[in-house]
Amino acid sequence: MATTYQNWIGGRWVPARSGGTRENIDPASGEVLGIFPRSGAEDVNDAVGAARKALDSWRAVPAPRRGEILFRAGETLVRCKEEFARDMTSEMGKVLKEARGDVQEAIDMTYYMAGEGRRCFGQTTPSELPDKFAMSVRQSVGVAAAITPWNFPMAIPAWKIMPALITGNTVVLKAANDTPKSAWNLVKALEEAGLPAGVLNVVFGSGSEVGTPLVEHPDVDLISFTGSNEVGSGIAFKAAQFGKRLHLELGGKNAIIILDDADLGLALDGVIWSAFGTTGQRCTAASRVIAQRGILDELTERLIARTEALRLGHGLEEGTDVGPVVNQEQLAKVDGYMDVARRDGATIACGGSVANVGPLAKGFFFRPTVLTDVKPKMRVAQEEIFGPVTAVIAVDSLEEAIAVNNNVSYGLSTSIYTRDVNQAFRAIEGITTGLVYVNAGTIGAEVHLPFGGTRGTGNGHREAGQAALDTYTEWKTVYVDYSGKLQKAQIDVE
Ligand code: UN1
């Protein structure tokens, strides 16, 4: 019998008001892992109400005290890391060592933001007038809605929840439908750490049944969404209409540029890790390899050999390199791109099909795929596939590589492999994505630096690092005039 889980609203674990439920399924085996609420607008309303009610007292708690709660939650995450990583692999498929990394990223973010409880710096500057003091302080925004994806089921909720909480906001989390247990584990850790009732609430359910009423709720002040461009642009439209603050983290079409002078073995390690890690389901995944012509043949040959050697399997099994994709819909989408590739004239050099024999029969497996003869304007070189597929594009020069890299509607992550420091710096300057790596893959961002992208990848905001605080706070500028007389800025200039 699978365990039944509940929403956490106003400090209580409660079922969906409708009584509706949904199964949490292992995408590698089809096994039912748990039963979660299938919530709706009435549950969202309860959660937002609880968050609103908790707001004034939470923002009155001194930030260092808020930080202590986060530190305690971080300790639980450390203690339960292995268990939580296993839960994650079971519910979304990524191999265990990567799931451990996901939990670790949540731990890192929790500790980092807990420390902000004693920082959260503003600016103190001289005033232009005598006997006057000028400073700026951060204030919470209000009730934050965090809408999170299944590919980083603990890290990304932590990226949103931790900065929101430390800066005094209350939160309603809508966890991804495919990964409720990881969100539940994170929320439970915060509950056990002593977070007061209503400060964080989690409502399980789908985008249309929970996400939409949450975005539209008049008592939600701020929305942070990570997911598809299609859903993100719909949210942007509503946020504008209802006057809500919005942070968006959407798709990517990231490239690894490999120049003729690169260390090819190192570059291949980066491509394999970045293209097929998390089964290619990262917004930072390297779905393009932009190769200079001098190394093209050798690179392609070695890339195909290494890709064909990758072992598909259950992410909990020793020796598995690549797990399943998350669900049937994603599998069909990735498979559909093989026809698109063929029609446009690309070559499927390896992989290119669903793997469903033997132990793989019960899961959603797709063979790691390398596409060659790809031209920069082909759909497979422009659109986010979000699966274990990478496309090799040939270029003649660094300048052409940079132009091809930048010429997509996304702008998240790029990496360049070269041993020439001049070329590296020219690339750093010319690349227009939000993240740039030199001699490392496109994945693996660290939590204390800004994370996000240009163009269609987002709406200009960043998460993680100090930049995250800008999403979750309002600036309050304070002037204290202790001269005892009327002093006029810009007027009393003599
Ligand atoms: C994402 O793919 O949505 O840099 C986030 C990385 C991870 C986070 C990825 N630290 O790939």
PDB file of N, CA and C and ligand atoms in Angstrom, residues 105 149 151-152 155-156 159 226 249 281-285 386 412 435 437 442-446 451, ligand 1:
ATOM      1  N   GLU A 105      22.388  20.921  -3.458  1.00  0.00           N
ATOM      2  CA  GLU A 105      22.147  22.295  -3.907  1.00  0.00           C
ATOM      3  C   GLU A 105      21.112  22.969  -3.000  1.00  0.00           C
ATOM      4  N   PRO A 149       9.534  23.330 -11.085  1.00  0.00           N
ATOM      5  CA  PRO A 149       9.534  22.224 -12.057  1.00  0.00           C
ATOM      6  C   PRO A 149       9.995  20.894 -11.435  1.00  0.00           C
ATOM      7  N   ASN A 151      12.479  18.944 -12.745  1.00  0.00           N
ATOM      8  CA  ASN A 151      13.841  18.499 -13.080  1.00  0.00           C
ATOM      9  C   ASN A 151      14.834  18.723 -11.951  1.00  0.00           C
ATOM     10  N   PHE A 152      14.592  19.747 -11.117  1.00  0.00           N
ATOM     11  CA  PHE A 152      15.378  19.958  -9.894  1.00  0.00           C
ATOM     12  C   PHE A 152      14.392  20.067  -8.747  1.00  0.00           C
ATOM     13  N   ALA A 155      16.159  21.341  -5.314  1.00  0.00           N
ATOM     14  CA  ALA A 155      17.014  22.527  -5.436  1.00  0.00           C
ATOM     15  C   ALA A 155      16.193  23.765  -5.809  1.00  0.00           C
ATOM     16  N   ILE A 156      15.363  23.648  -6.826  1.00  0.00           N
ATOM     17  CA  ILE A 156      14.671  24.860  -7.291  1.00  0.00           C
ATOM     18  C   ILE A 156      13.627  25.354  -6.276  1.00  0.00           C
ATOM     19  N   TRP A 159      15.705  27.274  -3.990  1.00  0.00           N
ATOM     20  CA  TRP A 159      16.149  28.548  -4.567  1.00  0.00           C
ATOM     21  C   TRP A 159      15.121  29.643  -4.357  1.00  0.00           C
ATOM     22  N   THR A 226       9.559  28.721 -12.516  1.00  0.00           N
ATOM     23  CA  THR A 226      10.547  28.059 -13.374  1.00  0.00           C
ATOM     24  C   THR A 226       9.810  26.996 -14.163  1.00  0.00           C
ATOM     25  N   GLU A 249      12.020  31.970 -14.940  1.00  0.00           N
ATOM     26  CA  GLU A 249      13.209  31.214 -15.347  1.00  0.00           C
ATOM     27  C   GLU A 249      12.703  30.147 -16.325  1.00  0.00           C
ATOM     28  N   GLN A 281      17.535  16.802 -19.206  1.00  0.00           N
ATOM     29  CA  GLN A 281      16.373  17.592 -18.789  1.00  0.00           C
ATOM     30  C   GLN A 281      16.772  18.717 -17.834  1.00  0.00           C
ATOM     31  N   ARG A 282      17.725  19.495 -18.252  1.00  0.00           N
ATOM     32  CA  ARG A 282      18.117  20.680 -17.473  1.00  0.00           C
ATOM     33  C   ARG A 282      17.902  21.873 -18.359  1.00  0.00           C
ATOM     34  N   CYS A 283      17.533  22.983 -17.762  1.00  0.00           N
ATOM     35  CA  CYS A 283      17.449  24.184 -18.597  1.00  0.00           C
ATOM     36  C   CYS A 283      18.848  24.613 -19.015  1.00  0.00           C
ATOM     37  N   THR A 284      19.878  24.098 -18.319  1.00  0.00           N
ATOM     38  CA  THR A 284      21.258  24.413 -18.687  1.00  0.00           C
ATOM     39  C   THR A 284      21.906  23.330 -19.567  1.00  0.00           C
ATOM     40  N   ALA A 285      21.148  22.332 -19.987  1.00  0.00           N
ATOM     41  CA  ALA A 285      21.729  21.208 -20.746  1.00  0.00           C
ATOM     42  C   ALA A 285      22.376  21.682 -22.043  1.00  0.00           C
ATOM     43  N   PHE A 386      14.696  19.223 -24.336  1.00  0.00           N
ATOM     44  CA  PHE A 386      14.596  18.766 -22.939  1.00  0.00           C
ATOM     45  C   PHE A 386      14.620  17.241 -22.844  1.00  0.00           C
ATOM     46  N   LEU A 412      20.637  31.174 -21.842  1.00  0.00           N
ATOM     47  CA  LEU A 412      20.991  30.782 -20.475  1.00  0.00           C
ATOM     48  C   LEU A 412      22.484  30.499 -20.280  1.00  0.00           C
ATOM     49  N   LEU A 435      25.025  32.851 -18.295  1.00  0.00           N
ATOM     50  CA  LEU A 435      26.114  32.071 -17.695  1.00  0.00           C
ATOM     51  C   LEU A 435      27.135  31.734 -18.777  1.00  0.00           C
ATOM     52  N   TYR A 437      30.851  29.502 -19.203  1.00  0.00           N
ATOM     53  CA  TYR A 437      31.863  28.621 -18.611  1.00  0.00           C
ATOM     54  C   TYR A 437      33.051  28.520 -19.561  1.00  0.00           C
ATOM     55  N   THR A 442      28.165  23.160 -19.536  1.00  0.00           N
ATOM     56  CA  THR A 442      27.177  24.242 -19.392  1.00  0.00           C
ATOM     57  C   THR A 442      26.362  24.128 -18.104  1.00  0.00           C
ATOM     58  N   ILE A 443      26.594  23.062 -17.328  1.00  0.00           N
ATOM     59  CA  ILE A 443      25.794  22.842 -16.121  1.00  0.00           C
ATOM     60  C   ILE A 443      26.675  22.947 -14.879  1.00  0.00           C
ATOM     61  N   GLY A 444      26.030  23.116 -13.748  1.00  0.00           N
ATOM     62  CA  GLY A 444      26.805  23.124 -12.505  1.00  0.00           C
ATOM     63  C   GLY A 444      26.950  24.483 -11.864  1.00  0.00           C
ATOM     64  N   ALA A 445      25.953  25.341 -12.045  1.00  0.00           N
ATOM     65  CA  ALA A 445      25.986  26.665 -11.423  1.00  0.00           C
ATOM     66  C   ALA A 445      25.994  26.539  -9.898  1.00  0.00           C
ATOM     67  N   GLU A 446      26.684  27.443  -9.234  1.00  0.00           N
ATOM     68  CA  GLU A 446      26.790  27.426  -7.766  1.00  0.00           C
ATOM     69  C   GLU A 446      25.818  28.444  -7.162  1.00  0.00           C
ATOM     70  N   PHE A 451      21.951  33.352 -11.060  1.00  0.00           N
ATOM     71  CA  PHE A 451      21.590  32.326 -12.042  1.00  0.00           C
ATOM     72  C   PHE A 451      20.403  32.817 -12.851  1.00  0.00           C
TER      73      PHE A 451
HETATM   74  C1  UN1 B   1      17.855  23.861 -14.220  1.00  0.00           C
HETATM   75  O1  UN1 B   1      18.297  23.143 -15.091  1.00  0.00           O
HETATM   76  O2  UN1 B   1      16.649  24.169 -14.210  1.00  0.00           O
HETATM   77  O3  UN1 B   1      23.681  24.641 -13.179  1.00  0.00           O
HETATM   78  C2  UN1 B   1      18.686  24.321 -13.077  1.00  0.00           C
HETATM   79  C3  UN1 B   1      22.953  23.664 -13.133  1.00  0.00           C
HETATM   80  C4  UN1 B   1      22.186  23.378 -11.866  1.00  0.00           C
HETATM   81  C5  UN1 B   1      20.853  24.020 -11.891  1.00  0.00           C
HETATM   82  C6  UN1 B   1      20.080  23.796 -13.139  1.00  0.00           C
HETATM   83  N1  UN1 B   1      22.954  23.838 -10.745  1.00  0.00           N
HETATM   84  O4  UN1 B   1      22.806  22.926 -14.091  1.00  0.00           O
END
